[in-house]
Amino acid sequence: MLQHPTSHPYVVSEARNTSWKNTLVEGRAATYAVAGAGAPVVFLHGYALTPRAYDRALLRMAAQGVRVFAPSLPGFGGTAELPPAEQNLAGYARWLGGFLDSIGIAGPVTLVGHSFGGGVAIQSAHDLGARVARLVLVNSVGGAAWSPGGGDVRPIGERPLWAWGAAATGDALAIRPSVAGLLAITADAVGNVLRNPLAMWRLSHLARNADLRGELDELAERGLPVTLLWGGDDTFIPRASFESLRIALRNPTVVTVAGNHGWLIDDPHGFGTAMATVFGVEQTQPHTPAAVTL
């Protein structure tokens, strides 16, 4: 078990704020946040949210000496929805490649995805090849496994909607962000649902049923560095799904933290510490899977 040091060479300085910018991706509007300076890191947010809900977490990550780009994914915030035929994970991955083109990032990036954003990140790392140098999955969808009551593991599509809803409600009530953070989460979720409820329903179905184990197996075969960040108290993404991700990746680096599905919103300092650990472990031991508990 690796122990996280009290100080880390990658911690540079606290980024003071994020800035918001607009761009066009294939002729459609997109918004994104930027913070920090250094090597490019792209952060993909969770379902029904935008990067605004993660503002403090993004600043903590930027403080590790990287430049964070956090787009509002298509259909969320100020970013235009994808055409109907492209409203799938492959469509989101294609859009991300266009987004990188639009902001002038040609070289490889570190790709970080939370929840639904993790599913998009997996597909993007698979489809975009050398444009992704490292993948970090934070309580990500894609494992496609569910174990009711600790029993037999079943396909996650069999998990009842009420179980998803109960887990989501309990997880949301457990988050204790700042007042500003709570307002951002509420504004994101309510605003996105009111703008396009049918799109939110389609995306929730996509997130709930995502099975990306084949893509993960190919990423493992390529040798792409992948780290799983896992809030150990998550009930929204079942433990069986996390284990399925880990098995598909052939025992990747795992960093376990205290917290639930939205732990990085609740504890941005802990997220910054976890990302410092990710950067440090992969810099010093790039070929050795590690188990880290923070």
mmCIF file with all atom_site columns, C-alpha atoms in Angstrom, residues 1 122 135-145 153 210-221 224-230 237-256 289-293:
data_model
loop_
_atom_site.group_PDB
_atom_site.id
_atom_site.type_symbol
_atom_site.label_atom_id
_atom_site.label_alt_id
_atom_site.label_comp_id
_atom_site.label_asym_id
_atom_site.label_entity_id
_atom_site.label_seq_id
_atom_site.pdbx_PDB_ins_code
_atom_site.Cartn_x
_atom_site.Cartn_y
_atom_site.Cartn_z
_atom_site.occupancy
_atom_site.B_iso_or_equiv
_atom_site.pdbx_formal_charge
_atom_site.auth_seq_id
_atom_site.auth_comp_id
_atom_site.auth_asym_id
_atom_site.auth_atom_id
_atom_site.pdbx_PDB_model_num
ATOM 1  C CA . MET A 1 1   ? 0.000   0.000   0.000   1.00 0.00 ? 1   MET A CA 1
ATOM 2  C CA . ILE A 1 122 ? -13.452 5.604   -21.960 1.00 0.00 ? 122 ILE A CA 1
ATOM 3  C CA . LEU A 1 135 ? -7.066  8.115   -18.553 1.00 0.00 ? 135 LEU A CA 1
ATOM 4  C CA . VAL A 1 136 ? -8.453  8.782   -15.068 1.00 0.00 ? 136 VAL A CA 1
ATOM 5  C CA . LEU A 1 137 ? -11.919 7.420   -14.267 1.00 0.00 ? 137 LEU A CA 1
ATOM 6  C CA . VAL A 1 138 ? -13.726 8.843   -11.241 1.00 0.00 ? 138 VAL A CA 1
ATOM 7  C CA . ASN A 1 139 ? -16.642 6.655   -10.085 1.00 0.00 ? 139 ASN A CA 1
ATOM 8  C CA . SER A 1 140 ? -17.290 5.959   -13.752 1.00 0.00 ? 140 SER A CA 1
ATOM 9  C CA . VAL A 1 141 ? -20.104 4.209   -15.568 1.00 0.00 ? 141 VAL A CA 1
ATOM 10 C CA . GLY A 1 142 ? -19.230 1.461   -18.032 1.00 0.00 ? 142 GLY A CA 1
ATOM 11 C CA . GLY A 1 143 ? -18.712 -1.615  -15.865 1.00 0.00 ? 143 GLY A CA 1
ATOM 12 C CA . ALA A 1 144 ? -22.188 -2.936  -16.685 1.00 0.00 ? 144 ALA A CA 1
ATOM 13 C CA . ALA A 1 145 ? -22.526 -5.123  -13.588 1.00 0.00 ? 145 ALA A CA 1
ATOM 14 C CA . VAL A 1 153 ? -23.634 -10.435 -10.337 1.00 0.00 ? 153 VAL A CA 1
ATOM 15 C CA . ALA A 1 210 ? -23.191 1.621   -20.781 1.00 0.00 ? 210 ALA A CA 1
ATOM 16 C CA . ASP A 1 211 ? -21.075 -1.490  -21.206 1.00 0.00 ? 211 ASP A CA 1
ATOM 17 C CA . LEU A 1 212 ? -17.508 -0.474  -22.057 1.00 0.00 ? 212 LEU A CA 1
ATOM 18 C CA . ARG A 1 213 ? -15.627 -3.555  -20.927 1.00 0.00 ? 213 ARG A CA 1
ATOM 19 C CA . GLY A 1 214 ? -14.569 -4.388  -24.484 1.00 0.00 ? 214 GLY A CA 1
ATOM 20 C CA . GLU A 1 215 ? -13.138 -0.905  -24.981 1.00 0.00 ? 215 GLU A CA 1
ATOM 21 C CA . LEU A 1 216 ? -11.369 -1.101  -21.616 1.00 0.00 ? 216 LEU A CA 1
ATOM 22 C CA . ASP A 1 217 ? -9.843  -4.452  -22.541 1.00 0.00 ? 217 ASP A CA 1
ATOM 23 C CA . GLU A 1 218 ? -8.466  -2.918  -25.738 1.00 0.00 ? 218 GLU A CA 1
ATOM 24 C CA . LEU A 1 219 ? -7.048  0.033   -23.775 1.00 0.00 ? 219 LEU A CA 1
ATOM 25 C CA . ALA A 1 220 ? -5.315  -2.413  -21.432 1.00 0.00 ? 220 ALA A CA 1
ATOM 26 C CA . GLU A 1 221 ? -3.933  -4.257  -24.452 1.00 0.00 ? 221 GLU A CA 1
ATOM 27 C CA . LEU A 1 224 ? -2.602  3.079   -21.893 1.00 0.00 ? 224 LEU A CA 1
ATOM 28 C CA . PRO A 1 225 ? -2.007  4.272   -18.304 1.00 0.00 ? 225 PRO A CA 1
ATOM 29 C CA . VAL A 1 226 ? -5.399  4.171   -16.546 1.00 0.00 ? 226 VAL A CA 1
ATOM 30 C CA . THR A 1 227 ? -6.239  5.042   -12.948 1.00 0.00 ? 227 THR A CA 1
ATOM 31 C CA . LEU A 1 228 ? -9.529  4.346   -11.197 1.00 0.00 ? 228 LEU A CA 1
ATOM 32 C CA . LEU A 1 229 ? -10.495 6.887   -8.536  1.00 0.00 ? 229 LEU A CA 1
ATOM 33 C CA . TRP A 1 230 ? -13.198 5.397   -6.364  1.00 0.00 ? 230 TRP A CA 1
ATOM 34 C CA . ILE A 1 237 ? -22.449 3.065   -9.248  1.00 0.00 ? 237 ILE A CA 1
ATOM 35 C CA . PRO A 1 238 ? -22.593 -0.435  -7.748  1.00 0.00 ? 238 PRO A CA 1
ATOM 36 C CA . ARG A 1 239 ? -19.435 -1.971  -6.331  1.00 0.00 ? 239 ARG A CA 1
ATOM 37 C CA . ALA A 1 240 ? -19.841 -4.834  -8.804  1.00 0.00 ? 240 ALA A CA 1
ATOM 38 C CA . SER A 1 241 ? -19.634 -2.337  -11.666 1.00 0.00 ? 241 SER A CA 1
ATOM 39 C CA . PHE A 1 242 ? -16.411 -0.873  -10.283 1.00 0.00 ? 242 PHE A CA 1
ATOM 40 C CA . GLU A 1 243 ? -14.933 -4.366  -9.946  1.00 0.00 ? 243 GLU A CA 1
ATOM 41 C CA . SER A 1 244 ? -15.953 -5.064  -13.537 1.00 0.00 ? 244 SER A CA 1
ATOM 42 C CA . LEU A 1 245 ? -14.027 -1.974  -14.669 1.00 0.00 ? 245 LEU A CA 1
ATOM 43 C CA . ARG A 1 246 ? -10.989 -3.083  -12.692 1.00 0.00 ? 246 ARG A CA 1
ATOM 44 C CA . ILE A 1 247 ? -11.040 -6.609  -14.115 1.00 0.00 ? 247 ILE A CA 1
ATOM 45 C CA . ALA A 1 248 ? -11.450 -5.366  -17.694 1.00 0.00 ? 248 ALA A CA 1
ATOM 46 C CA . LEU A 1 249 ? -8.419  -3.108  -17.202 1.00 0.00 ? 249 LEU A CA 1
ATOM 47 C CA . ARG A 1 250 ? -6.360  -6.044  -15.840 1.00 0.00 ? 250 ARG A CA 1
ATOM 48 C CA . ASN A 1 251 ? -5.651  -4.636  -12.380 1.00 0.00 ? 251 ASN A CA 1
ATOM 49 C CA . PRO A 1 252 ? -4.933  -0.930  -13.009 1.00 0.00 ? 252 PRO A CA 1
ATOM 50 C CA . THR A 1 253 ? -3.833  1.633   -10.441 1.00 0.00 ? 253 THR A CA 1
ATOM 51 C CA . VAL A 1 254 ? -6.695  2.232   -7.993  1.00 0.00 ? 254 VAL A CA 1
ATOM 52 C CA . VAL A 1 255 ? -6.954  5.217   -5.645  1.00 0.00 ? 255 VAL A CA 1
ATOM 53 C CA . THR A 1 256 ? -9.705  4.783   -3.043  1.00 0.00 ? 256 THR A CA 1
ATOM 54 C CA . PRO A 1 289 ? -0.237  -1.002  -10.820 1.00 0.00 ? 289 PRO A CA 1
ATOM 55 C CA . ALA A 1 290 ? -0.731  0.415   -7.337  1.00 0.00 ? 290 ALA A CA 1
ATOM 56 C CA . ALA A 1 291 ? -3.416  0.439   -4.651  1.00 0.00 ? 291 ALA A CA 1
ATOM 57 C CA . VAL A 1 292 ? -3.599  3.764   -2.857  1.00 0.00 ? 292 VAL A CA 1
ATOM 58 C CA . THR A 1 293 ? -5.993  4.634   -0.022  1.00 0.00 ? 293 THR A CA 1
#
